[in-house]
Short mmCIF file of C-alpha atoms in Angstrom, two decimals:
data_model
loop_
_atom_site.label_atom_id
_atom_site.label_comp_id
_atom_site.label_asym_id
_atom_site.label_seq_id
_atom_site.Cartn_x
_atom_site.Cartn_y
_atom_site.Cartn_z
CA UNK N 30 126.56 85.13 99.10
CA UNK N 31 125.96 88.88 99.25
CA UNK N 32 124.66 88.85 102.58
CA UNK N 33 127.98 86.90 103.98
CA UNK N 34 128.97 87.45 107.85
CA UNK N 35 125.91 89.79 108.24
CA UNK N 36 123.36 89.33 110.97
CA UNK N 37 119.97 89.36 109.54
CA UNK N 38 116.17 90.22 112.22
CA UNK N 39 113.60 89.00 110.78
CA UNK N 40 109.97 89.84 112.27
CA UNK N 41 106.67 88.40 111.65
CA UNK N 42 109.18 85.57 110.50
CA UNK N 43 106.99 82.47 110.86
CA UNK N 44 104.90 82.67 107.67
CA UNK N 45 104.45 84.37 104.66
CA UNK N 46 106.66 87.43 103.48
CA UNK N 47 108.73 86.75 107.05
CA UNK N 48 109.45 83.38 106.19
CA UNK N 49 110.21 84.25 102.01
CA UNK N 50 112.70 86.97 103.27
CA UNK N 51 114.48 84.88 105.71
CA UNK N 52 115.13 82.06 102.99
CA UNK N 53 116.03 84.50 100.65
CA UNK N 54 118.65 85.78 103.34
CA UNK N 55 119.74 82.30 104.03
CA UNK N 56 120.39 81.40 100.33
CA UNK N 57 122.68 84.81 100.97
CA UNK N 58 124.95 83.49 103.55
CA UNK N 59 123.26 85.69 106.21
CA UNK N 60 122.62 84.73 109.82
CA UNK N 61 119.11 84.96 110.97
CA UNK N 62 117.27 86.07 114.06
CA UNK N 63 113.34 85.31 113.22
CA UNK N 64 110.97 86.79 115.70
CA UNK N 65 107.45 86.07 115.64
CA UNK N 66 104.62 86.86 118.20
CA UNK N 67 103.55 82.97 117.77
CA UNK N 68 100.14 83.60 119.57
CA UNK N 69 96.58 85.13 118.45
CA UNK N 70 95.75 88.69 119.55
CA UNK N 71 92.66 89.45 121.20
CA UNK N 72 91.36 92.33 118.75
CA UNK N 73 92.68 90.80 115.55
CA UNK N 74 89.61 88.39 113.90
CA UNK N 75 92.27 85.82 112.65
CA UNK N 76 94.98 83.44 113.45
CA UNK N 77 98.57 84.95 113.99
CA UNK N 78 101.88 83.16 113.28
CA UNK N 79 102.09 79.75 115.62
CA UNK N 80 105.39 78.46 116.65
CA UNK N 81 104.88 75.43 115.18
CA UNK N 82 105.18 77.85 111.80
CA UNK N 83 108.50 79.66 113.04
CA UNK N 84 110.33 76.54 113.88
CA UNK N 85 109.16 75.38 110.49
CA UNK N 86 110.75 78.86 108.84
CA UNK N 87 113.67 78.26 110.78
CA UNK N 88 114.35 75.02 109.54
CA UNK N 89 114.25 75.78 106.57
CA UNK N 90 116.68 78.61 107.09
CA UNK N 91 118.90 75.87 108.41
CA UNK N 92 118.86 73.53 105.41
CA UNK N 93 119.99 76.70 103.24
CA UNK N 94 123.28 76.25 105.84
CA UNK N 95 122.33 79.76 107.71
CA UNK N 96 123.01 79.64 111.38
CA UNK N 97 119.08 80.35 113.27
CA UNK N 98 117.74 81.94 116.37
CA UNK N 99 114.20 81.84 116.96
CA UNK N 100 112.34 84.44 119.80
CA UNK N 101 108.47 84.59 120.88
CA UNK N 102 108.67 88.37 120.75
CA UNK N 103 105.19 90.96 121.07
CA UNK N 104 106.34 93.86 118.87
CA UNK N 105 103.99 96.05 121.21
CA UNK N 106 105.79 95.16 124.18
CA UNK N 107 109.42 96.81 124.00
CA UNK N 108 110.75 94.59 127.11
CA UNK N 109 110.63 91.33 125.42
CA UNK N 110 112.00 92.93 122.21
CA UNK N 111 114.81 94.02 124.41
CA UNK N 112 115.59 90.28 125.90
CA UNK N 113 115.38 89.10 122.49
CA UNK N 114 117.93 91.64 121.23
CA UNK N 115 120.00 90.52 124.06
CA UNK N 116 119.92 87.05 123.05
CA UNK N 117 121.05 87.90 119.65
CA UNK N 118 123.90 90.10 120.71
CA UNK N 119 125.01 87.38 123.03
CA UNK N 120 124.39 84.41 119.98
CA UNK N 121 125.97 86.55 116.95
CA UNK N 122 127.87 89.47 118.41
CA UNK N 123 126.46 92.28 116.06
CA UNK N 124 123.19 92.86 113.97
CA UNK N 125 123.31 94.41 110.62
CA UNK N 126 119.80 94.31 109.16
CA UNK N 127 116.46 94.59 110.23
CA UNK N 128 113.97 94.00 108.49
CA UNK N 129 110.37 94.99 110.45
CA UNK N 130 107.90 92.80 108.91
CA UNK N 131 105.18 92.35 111.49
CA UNK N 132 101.75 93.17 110.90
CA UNK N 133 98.13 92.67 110.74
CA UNK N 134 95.36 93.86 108.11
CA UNK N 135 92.70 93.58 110.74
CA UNK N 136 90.10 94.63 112.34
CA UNK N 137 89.34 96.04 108.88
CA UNK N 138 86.39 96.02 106.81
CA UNK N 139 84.20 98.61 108.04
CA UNK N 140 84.03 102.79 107.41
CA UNK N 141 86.27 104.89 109.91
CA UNK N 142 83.42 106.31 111.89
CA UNK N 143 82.67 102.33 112.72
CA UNK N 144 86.37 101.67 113.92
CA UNK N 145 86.36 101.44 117.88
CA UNK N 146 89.00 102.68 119.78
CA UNK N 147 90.48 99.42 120.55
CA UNK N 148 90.58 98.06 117.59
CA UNK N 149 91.91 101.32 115.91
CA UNK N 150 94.70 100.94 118.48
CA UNK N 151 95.99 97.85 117.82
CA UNK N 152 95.80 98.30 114.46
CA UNK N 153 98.37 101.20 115.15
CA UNK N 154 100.13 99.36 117.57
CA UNK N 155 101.36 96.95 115.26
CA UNK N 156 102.34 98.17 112.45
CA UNK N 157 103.31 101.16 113.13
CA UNK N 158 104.45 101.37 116.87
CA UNK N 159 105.95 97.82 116.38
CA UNK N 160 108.22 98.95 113.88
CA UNK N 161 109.33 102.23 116.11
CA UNK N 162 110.18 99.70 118.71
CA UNK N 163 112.38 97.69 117.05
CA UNK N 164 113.89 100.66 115.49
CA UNK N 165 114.49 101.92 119.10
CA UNK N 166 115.85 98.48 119.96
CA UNK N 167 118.00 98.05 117.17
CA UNK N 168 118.76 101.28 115.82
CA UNK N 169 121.81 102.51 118.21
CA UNK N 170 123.06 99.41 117.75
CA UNK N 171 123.74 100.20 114.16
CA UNK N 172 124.85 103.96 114.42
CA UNK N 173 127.38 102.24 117.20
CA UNK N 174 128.35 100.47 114.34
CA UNK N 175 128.39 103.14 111.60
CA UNK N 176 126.71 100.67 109.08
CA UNK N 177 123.41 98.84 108.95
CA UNK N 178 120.08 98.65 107.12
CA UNK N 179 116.68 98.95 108.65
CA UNK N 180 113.90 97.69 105.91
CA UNK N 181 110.03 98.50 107.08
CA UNK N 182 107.53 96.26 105.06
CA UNK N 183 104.83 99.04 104.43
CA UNK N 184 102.29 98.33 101.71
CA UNK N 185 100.55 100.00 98.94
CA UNK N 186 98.08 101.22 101.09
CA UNK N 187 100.82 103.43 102.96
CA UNK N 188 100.55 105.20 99.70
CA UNK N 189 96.89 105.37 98.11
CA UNK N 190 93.54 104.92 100.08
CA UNK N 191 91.83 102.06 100.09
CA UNK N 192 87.81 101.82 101.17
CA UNK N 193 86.93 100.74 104.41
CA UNK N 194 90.53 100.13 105.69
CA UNK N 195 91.18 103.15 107.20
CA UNK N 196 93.14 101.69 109.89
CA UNK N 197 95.58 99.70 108.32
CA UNK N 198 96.19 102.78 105.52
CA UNK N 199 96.65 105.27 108.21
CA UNK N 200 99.29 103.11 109.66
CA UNK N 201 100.58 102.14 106.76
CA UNK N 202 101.13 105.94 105.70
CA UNK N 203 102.62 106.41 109.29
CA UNK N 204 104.97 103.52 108.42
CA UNK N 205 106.19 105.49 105.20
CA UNK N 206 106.84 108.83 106.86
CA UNK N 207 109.16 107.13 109.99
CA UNK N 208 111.00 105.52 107.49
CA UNK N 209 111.37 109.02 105.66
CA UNK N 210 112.49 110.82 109.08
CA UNK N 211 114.46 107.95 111.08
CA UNK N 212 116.62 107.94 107.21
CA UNK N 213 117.17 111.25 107.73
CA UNK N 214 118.23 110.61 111.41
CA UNK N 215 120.60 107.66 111.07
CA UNK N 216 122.13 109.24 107.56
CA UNK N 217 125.22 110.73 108.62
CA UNK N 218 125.94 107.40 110.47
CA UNK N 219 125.93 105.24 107.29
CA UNK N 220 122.82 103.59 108.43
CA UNK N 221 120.30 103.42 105.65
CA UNK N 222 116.38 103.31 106.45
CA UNK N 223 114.08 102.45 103.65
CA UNK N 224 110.34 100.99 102.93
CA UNK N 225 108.68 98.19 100.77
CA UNK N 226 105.57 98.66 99.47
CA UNK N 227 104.38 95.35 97.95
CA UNK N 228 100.73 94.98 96.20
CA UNK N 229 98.29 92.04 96.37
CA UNK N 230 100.48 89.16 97.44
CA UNK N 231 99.22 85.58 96.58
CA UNK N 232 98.63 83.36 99.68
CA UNK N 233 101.02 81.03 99.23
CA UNK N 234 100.68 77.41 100.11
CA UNK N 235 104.48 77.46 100.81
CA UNK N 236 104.72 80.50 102.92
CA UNK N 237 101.14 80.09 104.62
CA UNK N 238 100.71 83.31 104.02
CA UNK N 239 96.92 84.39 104.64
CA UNK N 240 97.06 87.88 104.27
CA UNK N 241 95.25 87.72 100.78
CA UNK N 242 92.25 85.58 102.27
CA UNK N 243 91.52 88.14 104.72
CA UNK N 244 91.11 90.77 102.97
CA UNK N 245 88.71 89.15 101.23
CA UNK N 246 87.05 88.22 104.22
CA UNK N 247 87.02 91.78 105.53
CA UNK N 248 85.43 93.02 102.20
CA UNK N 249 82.56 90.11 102.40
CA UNK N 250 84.17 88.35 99.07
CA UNK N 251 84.34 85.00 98.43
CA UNK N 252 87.78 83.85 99.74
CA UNK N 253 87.86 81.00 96.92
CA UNK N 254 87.52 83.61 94.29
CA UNK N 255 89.31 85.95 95.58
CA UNK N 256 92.68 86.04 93.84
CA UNK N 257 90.59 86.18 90.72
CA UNK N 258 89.08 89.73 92.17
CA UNK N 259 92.30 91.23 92.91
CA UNK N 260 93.91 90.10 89.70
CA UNK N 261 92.04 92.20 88.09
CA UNK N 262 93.24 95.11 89.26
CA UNK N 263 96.99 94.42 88.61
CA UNK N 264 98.07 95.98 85.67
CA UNK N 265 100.64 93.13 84.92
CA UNK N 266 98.25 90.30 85.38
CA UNK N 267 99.79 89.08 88.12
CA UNK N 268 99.39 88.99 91.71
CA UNK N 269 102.65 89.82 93.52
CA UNK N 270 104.55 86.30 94.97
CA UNK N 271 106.10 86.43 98.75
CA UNK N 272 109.50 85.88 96.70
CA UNK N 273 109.20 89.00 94.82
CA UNK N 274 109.19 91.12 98.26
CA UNK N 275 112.13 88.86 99.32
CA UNK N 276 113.92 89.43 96.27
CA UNK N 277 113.21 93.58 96.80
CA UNK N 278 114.53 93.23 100.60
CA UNK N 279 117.67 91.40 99.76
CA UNK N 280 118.78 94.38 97.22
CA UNK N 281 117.99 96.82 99.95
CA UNK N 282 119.73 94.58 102.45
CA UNK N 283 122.63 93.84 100.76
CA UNK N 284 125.33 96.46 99.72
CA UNK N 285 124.48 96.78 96.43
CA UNK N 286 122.14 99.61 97.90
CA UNK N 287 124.79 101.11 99.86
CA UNK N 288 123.70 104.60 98.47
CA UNK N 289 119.56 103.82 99.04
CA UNK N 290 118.24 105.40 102.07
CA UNK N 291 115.01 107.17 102.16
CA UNK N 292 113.24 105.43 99.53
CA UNK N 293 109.82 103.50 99.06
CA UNK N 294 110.17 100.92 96.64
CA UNK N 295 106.93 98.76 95.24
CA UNK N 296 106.72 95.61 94.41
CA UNK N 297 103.53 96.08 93.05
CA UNK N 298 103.28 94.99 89.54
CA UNK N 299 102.36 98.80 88.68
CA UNK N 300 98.95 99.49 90.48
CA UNK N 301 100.17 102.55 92.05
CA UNK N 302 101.45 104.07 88.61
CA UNK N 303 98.16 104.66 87.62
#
């Protein structure tokens, strides 16, 4: 129960690595707050999270005996963020981890010349803005505090290039460097900031995570072979689970990090040591 009497935001929470941290968190005696956008966005090519999938997270959550609130929250809109901080307050009295999940891997697929404005912006918007946001959101209420952890769920791409995803790298790398300054910021508050970088994650049937599949997609591969393709390049043989980024957030959630701020951890089976 590491994570005992400790309020625990959750974003991008209705599949996937959202969903594998919060029942990781649950299992830890945390309470959760799971935010998800639950609707498509106009520039992404692919389904978002539904709320059909976050109510399905949160039970979940529930049956591991973790108290749940659920919010319909647009991480590029700071006024619902705000109303769904307020809701938490009011439900829980205090937040001590966030963990900023949310984000897409498209519009992707194409050489950065080709990128339009738009869809370079929301690319952006997302990952990297989103994550500001809640940080502006959240963060004073952990330096009121004088304790809290802020986790940002970068990628491997926020540290190596990657060919024709020069939007999602680029805000990726953005990702990497707030997490590097805002630590720096909230250190003499005891408030630690720190990144995840997590490989090729297998789209798991349990998570419905789909992040996998559309990569493939973007790079004009076979979606059913896929795995095999990207397997190839992990130097463990392996392609990363959701549960092994869970397993990374809960250390760097939990106090056994107390003295972890400023870091980028992978979870990546070693393809960036090469």
């Amino acid at each position: 129960m590491r994570l005992q009497g400790k309020t625990v935001i959750v974003t991008g929470a209705a599949r996937g690595v959202g969903r594998a941290c919060a029942l990781a968190f649950a299992r830890e005696g945390a309470d959760l707050a799971l935010l998800d956008v639950c609707d498509d966005i106009d520039a992404v090519p692919y389904a978002l999270g539904t709320a059909s999938q976050l109510a399905h997270t949160a039970e979940q959550c529930r049956e591991e005996g973790a108290a749940v609130l659920t919010a319909e929250a647009d991480i590029r809109d700071v006024s619902t963020l705000r109303a769904a901080v307020d809701r938490i307050r009011e439900r829980f009295g205090r937040v001590d981890v966030l963990v900023n999940n949310a984000g897409i891997v498209g519009p992707s697929g194409k050489p950065a010349h080709e990128i339009d404005e738009d869809e370079w912006q929301v690319m952006l918007d997302v990952n990297l803005s989103g994550a500001w946001r809640m940080t502006s959101v959240v963060g004073p209420l952990l330096l009121a505090q004088r304790s809290g952890s802020i986790i940002n769920v970068a990628s491997t791409a926020g540290l190596v290039g990657y060919r024709n995803f020069a939007g999602y790298t680029a805000s990726k790398h953005g990702l990497i460097g707030l997490t590097k300054a805002t630590a720096l910021d909230y250190a003499p508050l005891k408030v630690r900031v720190n990144a995840l970088c997590p490989g090729s994650i297998r789209d798991d049937s349990r998570a419905e995570g789909r992040m996998l599949g559309q990569i493939a997609r973007a790079l004009d591969l076979p979606v059913a072979e896929s795995e095999e393709t990207f397997l190839q390049a992990q130097p463990m043989n392996a392609l990363i689970e959701p549960e092994d980024v869970a397993g990374a957030a809960l250390w760097l959630a939990s106090d056994e990090s107390a003295q972890v701020t400023g870091s980028v951890l992978t979870v990546d089976g070693g393809f960036t040591a090469r």
